[in-house]
Coordinates of N, CA, C and O and ligand atoms in Angstrom, one line a residue:
M27 N 161.0 134.1 144.2 CA 161.7 132.3 143.7 C 160.2 131.8 143.7 O 159.0 132.2 145.1
K28 N 160.1 130.7 143.3 CA 158.6 129.6 142.9 C 159.2 128.5 143.6 O 160.0 127.9 143.4
R29 N 158.3 128.2 144.1 CA 159.0 127.0 145.3 C 157.7 126.1 145.3 O 156.4 126.7 144.7
A30 N 157.4 125.0 145.6 CA 156.9 123.6 145.6 C 157.0 122.5 146.2 O 157.8 122.3 146.6
V31 N 156.1 121.9 146.0 CA 156.7 120.6 147.6 C 155.3 119.6 146.6 O 154.9 119.8 145.9
Y32 N 156.0 118.5 146.4 CA 155.6 117.5 146.1 C 155.1 116.6 147.1 O 156.1 115.3 147.5
P33 N 154.3 116.0 147.7 CA 154.2 115.1 148.7 C 153.4 113.6 148.0 O 152.9 113.8 147.4
G34 N 153.7 112.4 148.6 CA 153.1 111.5 148.1 C 153.9 110.7 149.2 O 154.2 110.1 150.6
S35 N 153.7 109.1 149.6 CA 153.6 108.5 150.8 C 155.3 107.5 149.9 O 155.9 107.0 150.9
F36 N 155.0 107.2 148.9 CA 156.7 106.9 147.9 C 157.2 105.9 149.3 O 157.8 105.7 149.5
D37 N 155.9 105.3 149.0 CA 156.6 103.5 149.8 C 156.4 102.3 148.6 O 156.0 101.5 149.2
P38 N 157.9 102.3 148.1 CA 158.6 102.9 147.9 C 159.0 104.0 146.8 O 157.6 103.8 146.0
L39 N 159.9 105.1 146.8 CA 160.4 105.7 145.7 C 160.2 104.9 144.3 O 161.2 104.0 144.2
T40 N 159.5 105.1 143.4 CA 159.9 104.1 141.7 C 160.6 105.3 140.8 O 160.6 106.5 141.3
Y41 N 160.9 104.6 139.9 CA 161.5 106.1 138.8 C 160.4 107.0 138.1 O 160.2 108.4 137.7
G42 N 158.9 106.3 138.2 CA 158.1 107.2 137.5 C 157.5 108.2 138.8 O 157.8 109.4 139.0
H43 N 158.2 108.1 140.3 CA 158.5 109.5 140.9 C 159.3 110.4 141.1 O 159.6 111.0 140.5
L44 N 160.9 109.3 140.3 CA 161.6 109.9 140.4 C 161.8 110.9 139.1 O 162.2 112.4 138.4
D45 N 161.5 110.4 138.1 CA 160.5 111.4 136.5 C 159.8 112.7 137.2 O 160.1 113.3 137.0
I46 N 158.8 112.5 138.0 CA 157.9 113.7 138.5 C 159.2 114.1 138.8 O 158.8 116.1 139.0
I47 N 159.7 114.4 140.0 CA 160.8 114.8 140.9 C 162.1 115.6 139.8 O 161.8 117.3 139.8
R48 N 162.6 115.0 139.1 CA 163.8 115.6 137.9 C 162.6 116.6 137.4 O 163.5 118.3 137.1
R49 N 161.1 116.5 136.4 CA 160.9 117.5 135.6 C 160.1 119.1 136.4 O 160.8 119.8 136.2
A50 N 160.0 118.5 137.6 CA 159.3 119.3 138.2 C 160.4 120.7 139.2 O 160.3 121.2 139.3
A51 N 160.9 119.9 139.4 CA 162.4 120.6 139.4 C 163.1 121.2 138.1 O 163.8 122.4 139.1
G52 N 162.8 121.3 137.3 CA 163.7 121.9 136.7 C 162.0 123.2 136.6 O 162.4 123.7 135.6
I53 N 161.2 123.0 136.9 CA 160.6 123.9 136.4 C 160.6 125.4 137.5 O 160.3 126.4 137.4
F54 N 160.4 124.7 138.7 CA 160.0 125.3 140.5 C 162.1 125.9 140.8 O 162.6 124.7 140.6
D55 N 162.1 126.6 141.4 CA 163.4 127.7 141.4 C 164.0 126.1 143.1 O 164.2 125.9 143.3
E56 N 163.2 126.1 144.0 CA 163.0 124.8 145.4 C 161.7 124.2 144.7 O 160.9 124.2 145.0
L57 N 162.2 122.9 145.1 CA 161.3 121.5 145.0 C 161.0 120.8 146.8 O 162.8 120.4 147.0
T58 N 160.3 121.1 147.6 CA 160.7 120.1 148.6 C 160.0 118.5 148.5 O 158.2 118.9 148.3
V59 N 160.1 117.3 148.5 CA 159.4 116.3 148.3 C 159.5 116.0 149.8 O 159.9 116.2 150.5
A60 N 157.7 115.7 149.7 CA 157.8 115.9 151.9 C 156.7 113.9 151.7 O 155.7 113.7 151.5
V61 N 157.6 113.2 152.4 CA 157.1 112.0 152.7 C 155.8 112.0 153.5 O 156.2 112.7 154.7
L62 N 154.3 111.4 153.7 CA 153.2 111.6 154.1 C 153.5 110.9 155.5 O 153.7 109.3 154.9
N63 N 153.7 111.4 156.6 CA 154.1 110.1 158.0 C 151.9 109.7 158.3 O 151.5 110.7 158.5
N64 N 151.9 108.8 157.3 CA 149.8 108.3 158.1 C 149.7 106.6 158.1 O 150.3 105.8 157.1
N65 N 150.2 106.7 159.6 CA 150.3 105.2 160.0 C 148.8 104.5 159.3 O 149.3 103.4 159.5
A66 N 148.3 105.1 159.3 CA 146.7 104.2 158.0 C 146.9 103.3 157.8 O 146.4 102.0 157.4
K67 N 148.1 103.9 156.5 CA 148.2 102.8 155.9 C 149.6 101.6 155.8 O 149.7 101.1 154.7
S68 N 149.6 101.8 157.1 CA 150.6 100.9 157.4 C 151.8 100.2 156.4 O 151.9 99.5 155.7
P69 N 153.0 101.2 156.0 CA 153.6 101.4 154.8 C 154.7 100.6 155.0 O 154.9 100.1 156.1
L70 N 155.6 100.2 154.2 CA 156.1 99.0 154.4 C 157.1 99.0 154.9 O 157.6 98.6 155.5
F71 N 158.2 100.8 154.2 CA 158.9 101.1 154.8 C 159.0 102.7 155.6 O 158.1 103.1 155.7
S72 N 159.4 102.8 157.1 CA 159.1 103.8 158.0 C 159.8 105.2 157.0 O 160.7 105.3 155.9
V73 N 158.7 105.9 157.8 CA 158.8 108.0 157.3 C 160.4 107.7 157.2 O 161.2 108.1 156.2
E74 N 161.6 107.2 158.2 CA 162.8 108.1 158.1 C 163.9 106.5 156.7 O 164.7 107.9 156.3
E75 N 163.3 106.2 157.0 CA 163.5 104.6 155.4 C 163.8 105.9 154.2 O 164.5 105.7 153.5
R76 N 162.2 105.8 154.2 CA 161.6 106.6 153.3 C 162.0 108.2 152.4 O 162.9 108.0 151.2
V77 N 162.8 108.8 153.8 CA 163.4 110.3 153.3 C 164.7 109.8 153.0 O 164.6 110.8 152.1
K78 N 165.0 108.7 153.7 CA 166.7 108.5 153.3 C 167.2 107.9 151.9 O 168.0 108.9 151.4
M79 N 166.1 107.1 152.0 CA 166.4 107.1 150.1 C 166.4 107.8 149.2 O 166.9 107.6 148.5
I80 N 165.1 108.7 149.4 CA 164.7 109.7 148.4 C 166.0 110.9 148.4 O 166.2 111.1 147.7
E81 N 166.5 111.3 149.7 CA 167.8 112.3 149.5 C 169.0 111.3 149.1 O 169.0 111.8 148.1
E82 N 169.2 109.9 149.1 CA 169.8 109.6 148.2 C 170.4 109.4 146.8 O 170.6 109.4 146.1
M83 N 168.9 109.3 146.4 CA 168.4 108.9 145.0 C 168.4 110.4 143.9 O 167.7 110.3 143.1
T84 N 168.1 111.5 145.5 CA 168.0 113.4 144.7 C 168.9 113.6 145.2 O 168.8 115.3 144.9
K85 N 170.4 113.3 145.2 CA 171.1 114.0 145.9 C 172.2 114.7 144.3 O 172.9 115.7 144.4
D86 N 172.1 114.6 143.2 CA 173.0 115.1 142.3 C 171.6 116.3 142.1 O 172.5 117.1 140.7
I87 N 170.1 116.5 142.6 CA 169.8 117.5 142.1 C 169.7 118.5 143.1 O 169.2 118.6 144.0
A88 N 170.1 119.9 142.6 CA 170.9 120.8 143.5 C 169.4 121.7 144.4 O 169.1 122.2 145.7
N89 N 168.5 121.3 143.5 CA 167.4 121.9 144.4 C 166.1 121.2 145.2 O 164.8 122.1 144.8
V90 N 166.7 120.1 144.5 CA 165.4 119.3 145.7 C 165.8 118.9 147.1 O 167.0 118.8 148.1
E91 N 165.1 119.1 148.4 CA 165.6 118.9 150.0 C 163.9 117.9 150.0 O 163.4 118.0 148.9
V92 N 164.5 117.0 150.7 CA 163.6 116.2 151.4 C 162.7 116.3 152.5 O 163.5 116.7 153.2
D93 N 162.2 116.4 153.6 CA 161.4 116.2 154.8 C 160.0 115.4 154.9 O 159.5 114.7 153.2
S94 N 159.5 115.5 155.8 CA 158.7 114.7 155.7 C 157.6 115.6 157.1 O 157.7 116.6 157.5
F95 N 156.5 115.0 157.2 CA 155.0 115.7 157.8 C 153.9 115.2 158.1 O 154.0 114.0 157.2
S96 N 153.1 115.0 159.2 CA 152.1 114.3 159.0 C 150.8 115.5 159.6 O 151.1 116.7 159.4
G97 N 149.3 114.9 158.9 CA 148.6 115.6 159.5 C 148.2 116.6 157.8 O 148.8 116.1 156.8
L98 N 148.2 117.8 158.0 CA 146.9 118.4 156.5 C 148.5 118.6 155.5 O 148.9 119.3 155.9
L99 N 148.3 118.6 154.0 CA 149.7 119.1 153.6 C 149.4 120.6 153.3 O 150.2 121.1 153.9
V100 N 148.6 120.9 153.3 CA 148.0 122.6 153.9 C 148.6 123.6 154.8 O 149.0 124.3 154.6
D101 N 148.1 123.2 155.3 CA 149.4 123.7 157.3 C 150.3 123.3 156.9 O 151.7 123.8 157.3
Y102 N 151.0 121.6 156.3 CA 152.4 121.5 156.1 C 152.7 123.0 155.3 O 153.4 124.1 154.6
A103 N 152.3 123.3 153.8 CA 152.1 123.7 152.9 C 152.9 125.6 153.8 O 154.1 126.1 153.0
A104 N 151.6 125.6 154.3 CA 151.3 127.4 154.6 C 152.4 127.7 155.6 O 153.2 128.6 155.6
S105 N 153.0 126.5 156.6 CA 154.0 126.9 157.3 C 155.5 127.0 157.0 O 156.2 127.4 157.3
H106 N 155.7 126.4 155.8 CA 156.5 126.9 154.7 C 156.7 127.8 153.4 O 157.6 128.2 152.7
D107 N 155.3 128.5 153.3 CA 155.3 129.5 152.6 C 155.6 128.9 150.8 O 156.1 129.3 150.3
I108 N 154.8 127.8 151.2 CA 155.0 126.8 149.7 C 153.4 126.9 149.4 O 152.4 126.9 150.2
H109 N 152.8 127.3 147.4 CA 151.9 127.9 147.8 C 151.1 127.0 146.2 O 150.4 126.7 145.4
V110 N 152.0 126.0 146.3 CA 152.0 124.9 144.5 C 152.1 123.8 145.1 O 153.5 123.4 146.0
S111 N 151.2 122.4 145.1 CA 152.3 121.1 145.3 C 151.9 120.2 143.9 O 150.6 120.8 143.1
V112 N 152.6 119.1 143.1 CA 153.0 118.8 142.7 C 152.2 117.5 143.2 O 152.9 116.9 143.8
R113 N 152.3 117.1 142.4 CA 151.3 115.9 141.3 C 151.4 115.0 140.3 O 151.4 115.2 139.6
G114 N 151.1 113.5 140.1 CA 151.5 113.0 138.7 C 150.0 111.9 138.7 O 149.6 111.8 139.3
L115 N 149.8 112.5 137.1 CA 149.1 112.0 136.6 C 149.7 111.1 135.6 O 149.8 110.8 134.2
R116 N 148.9 109.3 136.3 CA 149.3 108.5 135.1 C 148.2 107.9 134.0 O 148.7 107.4 133.5
A117 N 146.7 107.8 134.6 CA 146.0 107.1 133.9 C 144.9 108.2 134.5 O 144.9 109.0 135.4
V118 N 143.7 108.2 133.5 CA 142.4 108.7 134.2 C 141.7 108.2 135.1 O 141.5 108.5 136.0
T119 N 141.7 106.8 135.6 CA 141.6 106.8 136.6 C 142.3 107.2 138.2 O 141.8 107.5 138.8
D120 N 143.6 108.4 138.2 CA 143.7 109.0 138.8 C 143.2 110.3 139.6 O 143.9 110.8 140.0
F121 N 142.9 110.5 138.1 CA 141.8 112.1 137.7 C 140.7 112.3 138.9 O 141.2 113.5 139.6
E122 N 140.1 111.1 138.9 CA 138.9 111.4 140.0 C 139.3 112.1 140.4 O 139.3 113.2 142.3
Y123 N 140.3 111.4 142.1 CA 140.9 111.3 143.0 C 141.7 112.7 143.4 O 141.1 113.4 143.8
E124 N 143.0 113.0 142.1 CA 143.1 113.5 142.7 C 142.5 115.0 142.2 O 143.1 116.0 142.8
L125 N 141.9 115.2 141.7 CA 140.9 116.4 141.6 C 139.7 116.7 142.5 O 140.1 117.6 143.7
Q126 N 139.4 115.6 143.0 CA 139.1 116.4 144.5 C 139.9 116.4 145.6 O 139.9 117.5 146.3
V127 N 141.3 116.0 145.6 CA 142.5 116.6 146.7 C 142.9 117.5 146.3 O 142.5 118.9 147.3
A128 N 142.9 118.2 144.8 CA 143.3 119.2 144.7 C 142.4 120.6 145.3 O 142.2 121.3 145.5
Q129 N 140.6 119.8 145.1 CA 140.2 121.3 145.3 C 139.9 121.3 146.7 O 139.6 122.6 146.7
T130 N 140.0 120.6 147.4 CA 139.5 120.1 148.9 C 141.5 121.3 149.0 O 141.0 122.2 150.7
N131 N 141.8 120.8 148.7 CA 143.1 121.8 148.9 C 143.0 123.7 148.8 O 143.1 124.5 149.4
R132 N 142.3 123.6 147.7 CA 142.5 124.8 147.7 C 141.5 125.1 148.8 O 141.2 126.8 149.4
L133 N 140.7 124.9 148.6 CA 139.0 125.0 150.1 C 139.5 125.3 151.1 O 139.3 126.1 151.6
L134 N 140.4 124.3 151.7 CA 141.0 124.6 153.0 C 142.0 125.5 153.5 O 142.0 125.9 154.3
S135 N 142.6 126.0 151.8 CA 144.0 126.9 152.2 C 143.4 128.2 151.8 O 144.1 129.4 151.6
R136 N 142.3 128.3 151.8 CA 140.8 129.6 151.0 C 142.0 130.1 150.0 O 142.7 131.2 149.7
G137 N 142.4 129.3 148.8 CA 142.9 129.7 148.0 C 144.6 130.1 147.3 O 145.1 130.3 147.0
E138 N 145.1 129.3 148.6 CA 146.5 129.8 149.3 C 147.8 128.5 148.3 O 148.6 129.1 148.3
L139 N 146.6 128.0 148.5 CA 147.1 125.8 147.4 C 147.3 126.0 146.2 O 145.7 125.1 146.4
D140 N 147.8 126.2 144.9 CA 147.1 124.8 144.4 C 147.6 123.5 143.8 O 148.1 123.7 144.0
T141 N 147.6 123.1 142.7 CA 148.2 122.1 142.5 C 148.6 122.2 140.8 O 147.6 122.6 140.1
F142 N 149.8 121.6 140.8 CA 150.2 121.8 139.4 C 150.5 119.9 139.2 O 151.1 119.3 140.2
F143 N 149.8 119.7 138.5 CA 149.5 118.4 137.6 C 151.0 117.9 136.3 O 151.2 119.0 135.8
L144 N 151.8 116.9 136.6 CA 152.1 116.5 135.6 C 151.9 115.2 135.5 O 151.7 114.3 136.3
T145 N 151.3 114.9 134.3 CA 151.7 113.5 133.2 C 152.9 112.7 133.2 O 153.6 113.3 132.9
T146 N 152.1 112.0 133.8 CA 153.4 110.6 133.7 C 154.3 110.4 131.9 O 153.6 110.2 131.5
S147 N 155.7 110.3 132.3 CA 155.4 109.9 131.3 C 155.5 108.4 130.9 O 155.8 107.8 131.8
L148 N 155.6 108.0 129.4 CA 154.5 106.6 129.1 C 155.3 105.5 129.9 O 155.3 105.3 129.9
E149 N 156.6 106.2 129.5 CA 157.2 104.4 129.6 C 157.0 104.3 131.4 O 157.5 103.0 132.0
Y150 N 156.7 104.8 132.6 CA 155.8 104.5 133.3 C 154.8 103.9 134.4 O 154.3 104.5 135.4
A151 N 153.8 104.7 132.9 CA 152.8 104.4 133.3 C 151.7 103.9 134.0 O 150.8 104.0 134.4
Y152 N 152.9 102.8 134.3 CA 152.0 101.5 134.6 C 152.9 101.0 136.3 O 152.3 100.2 136.3
L153 N 153.6 102.4 136.7 CA 154.5 102.1 137.5 C 153.7 102.3 138.7 O 153.1 103.7 138.8
S154 N 153.6 101.3 140.2 CA 153.1 102.2 141.8 C 154.3 101.3 142.6 O 154.2 100.5 142.1
S155 N 153.9 102.1 143.4 CA 154.8 101.3 144.7 C 154.5 99.9 144.7 O 155.1 99.4 145.6
S156 N 152.4 100.1 145.0 CA 152.4 98.8 145.3 C 152.6 97.4 144.3 O 153.1 96.6 145.1
V157 N 152.4 97.7 142.6 CA 153.2 97.2 141.2 C 154.9 96.6 142.3 O 155.1 95.2 142.7
V158 N 155.3 97.0 142.7 CA 156.3 97.3 143.2 C 156.3 96.4 144.0 O 157.3 95.4 144.3
K159 N 155.8 96.6 144.5 CA 156.1 95.8 146.8 C 156.0 94.6 146.3 O 156.5 93.0 146.5
E160 N 154.9 94.1 145.3 CA 154.1 92.9 144.9 C 155.3 92.3 144.0 O 155.4 91.0 144.5
I161 N 155.9 93.0 142.8 CA 157.4 92.1 142.4 C 157.9 92.0 143.4 O 158.6 90.3 143.1
A162 N 158.5 92.2 144.4 CA 159.6 91.8 145.4 C 159.1 91.0 146.5 O 159.9 90.4 146.4
E163 N 157.7 90.7 145.9 CA 157.4 89.8 147.3 C 157.6 88.2 146.4 O 157.7 87.3 147.6
F164 N 157.6 88.4 145.2 CA 157.5 87.1 144.3 C 159.0 86.9 143.4 O 159.4 86.7 143.0
H165 N 160.5 87.9 143.9 CA 161.5 88.2 143.8 C 161.4 88.7 142.4 O 162.7 87.5 141.5
G166 N 160.3 88.7 141.3 CA 160.3 89.7 140.2 C 161.3 91.0 139.8 O 162.5 91.2 140.1
N167 N 161.8 90.8 138.6 CA 162.7 91.9 138.0 C 162.5 92.6 138.3 O 161.6 93.6 137.9
L168 N 162.5 94.4 139.2 CA 162.8 95.6 139.5 C 162.8 96.2 138.3 O 162.9 97.9 138.6
D169 N 164.5 96.4 137.1 CA 165.4 97.1 137.2 C 164.4 97.8 136.8 O 165.3 99.4 136.4
R170 N 163.4 98.2 135.5 CA 163.0 98.9 134.9 C 162.1 100.3 136.2 O 161.9 100.9 135.3
C171 N 161.8 99.4 136.9 CA 160.6 99.6 138.0 C 161.0 100.8 139.6 O 160.7 102.0 139.2
V172 N 162.3 100.5 140.0 CA 163.1 100.9 141.0 C 165.1 101.5 140.3 O 165.4 100.1 140.0
P173 N 165.4 102.4 141.0 CA 167.1 102.4 141.1 C 167.1 101.2 141.6 O 166.6 100.4 143.2
E174 N 168.5 100.4 141.9 CA 169.2 99.6 142.4 C 169.0 100.3 143.8 O 169.1 99.0 144.4
Y175 N 169.4 101.3 144.1 CA 169.7 101.5 145.4 C 168.2 101.2 146.5 O 168.0 100.1 147.3
V176 N 166.8 101.6 145.6 CA 165.7 100.5 146.6 C 165.4 99.7 146.3 O 164.8 99.0 147.3
E177 N 165.7 99.0 144.8 CA 165.7 97.2 144.5 C 166.2 96.1 145.9 O 165.5 96.2 146.7
Q178 N 167.4 97.3 146.8 CA 168.0 96.8 147.7 C 167.2 96.5 148.6 O 167.1 95.6 149.6
R179 N 166.8 97.7 149.3 CA 166.3 98.0 150.6 C 164.7 97.2 150.3 O 164.9 96.9 151.7
L180 N 164.9 97.2 149.7 CA 162.9 96.1 149.1 C 163.5 94.9 149.2 O 162.8 94.2 150.7
Y181 N 164.9 94.2 149.0 CA 164.5 93.2 149.4 C 165.3 93.0 150.8 O 165.0 91.4 151.4
E182 N 165.4 93.4 150.8 CA 166.3 93.5 152.6 C 164.9 93.2 153.5 O 164.7 92.6 154.2
K183 N 164.2 94.4 153.4 CA 162.7 94.2 153.4 C 161.8 92.8 153.8 O 161.7 92.4 155.4
V184 N 162.0 92.9 152.8 CA 161.3 91.5 152.4 C 161.4 90.4 153.1 O 161.1 89.2 153.0
L185 N 162.5 90.0 152.5 CA 163.4 88.9 153.4 C 163.4 89.1 155.3 O 162.8 87.8 155.7
V186 N 163.4 90.3 155.5 CA 163.2 90.5 156.3 C 161.8 90.0 157.7 O 162.1 89.1 158.3
S187 N 160.7 90.3 156.3 CA 159.7 90.3 157.3 C 159.4 88.4 156.5 O 158.4 88.2 157.7
K188 N 159.9 88.2 155.5 CA 159.5 86.6 155.5 C 160.5 85.6 156.9 O 159.8 85.5 157.5
R189 N 161.5 86.7 157.0 CA 161.6 85.4 158.5 C 161.7 85.8 159.7 O 160.9 85.0 160.6
V190 N 160.4 87.1 159.9 CA 159.8 86.9 160.8 C 158.1 86.1 161.1 O 157.9 86.1 162.2
V191 N 157.8 86.0 159.8 CA 156.8 85.5 159.4 C 156.7 83.6 159.8 O 156.4 83.1 160.8
R192 N 158.3 83.1 159.4 CA 158.8 81.8 159.5 C 158.3 81.6 161.5 O 158.9 81.2 161.9
S193 N 159.8 82.7 161.9 CA 160.1 82.6 163.4 C 158.2 82.4 163.9 O 158.4 81.6 165.1
D194 N 157.2 83.2 163.8 CA 156.3 83.5 164.7 C 155.8 81.9 164.1 O 154.8 81.4 165.1
Q195 N 155.8 81.3 163.1 CA 155.3 79.9 163.2 C 155.8 79.4 163.8 O 155.6 77.9 163.7
Q196 N 157.2 78.8 164.0 CA 158.0 78.2 164.7 C 156.8 77.7 166.3 O 157.0 78.5 166.8
Ligands
ADP228 P1 150.3 109.0 147.3 O1 150.3 108.2 148.2 O2 149.6 110.5 148.1 O3 149.0 108.6 145.8 P2 152.9 108.4 146.1 O4 153.9 107.4 146.3 O5 151.6 106.5 145.3 O6 151.8 108.6 147.2 O7 152.2 108.6 144.7 C1 152.6 110.6 145.1 C2 152.6 111.3 143.7 O8 152.8 110.7 142.3 C3 151.0 110.9 142.8 O9 150.6 112.3 142.8 C4 151.1 109.5 142.1 O10 149.9 110.4 141.2 C5 152.3 110.2 141.5 N1 153.0 108.9 141.0 C6 152.8 107.7 141.6 N2 153.6 107.1 140.9 C7 153.5 107.1 139.6 C8 154.2 107.4 138.2 N3 154.1 105.8 138.2 N4 154.8 107.6 137.0 C9 154.2 109.2 137.5 N5 153.3 110.2 139.0 C10 153.6 108.9 139.8

């Protein structure tokens, strides 16, 4: 049984991530999408909200499960007997960082964790979670960036945070 983990922040999930999930689920027998609990990044969505969002958007893919983890990916993978990490490559700019992470993971896991790269589908090459958050902030059109469910969660968040800021200023 070929199992893989797709780790990331997914803050929030975009069509780019979903594309990688669908394609990786077609290659591996089981795919775990693992949301990284990294408070240093001060995410917009809590880990629980991100897990829920991904579960909702992948419920039609039978061999995908969603989980979260803190700490090192190599430790998470070892404790779940997973030996492949899936990552998406959008542009050359992603490559240097991803290469470093992949090599570090091989070193830390003593060769037990390999990285499998999927290049992004061209229509999603421009997409990142940070761009999506910026568009939401200015009430732009997110139709081609995220599923409607994610768009709604984004606008709820953005409106709530604006209300909090406004009441802080009163
Ligand atoms: P991280 O914070 O670990 O970079 P992200 O949620 O931003 O997490 O991304 C997780 C993975 O998904 C990374 O491998 C990233 O390159 C990939 N990814 C992000 N956006 C896209 C996209 N538009 N197309 C393909 N892969 C993507």
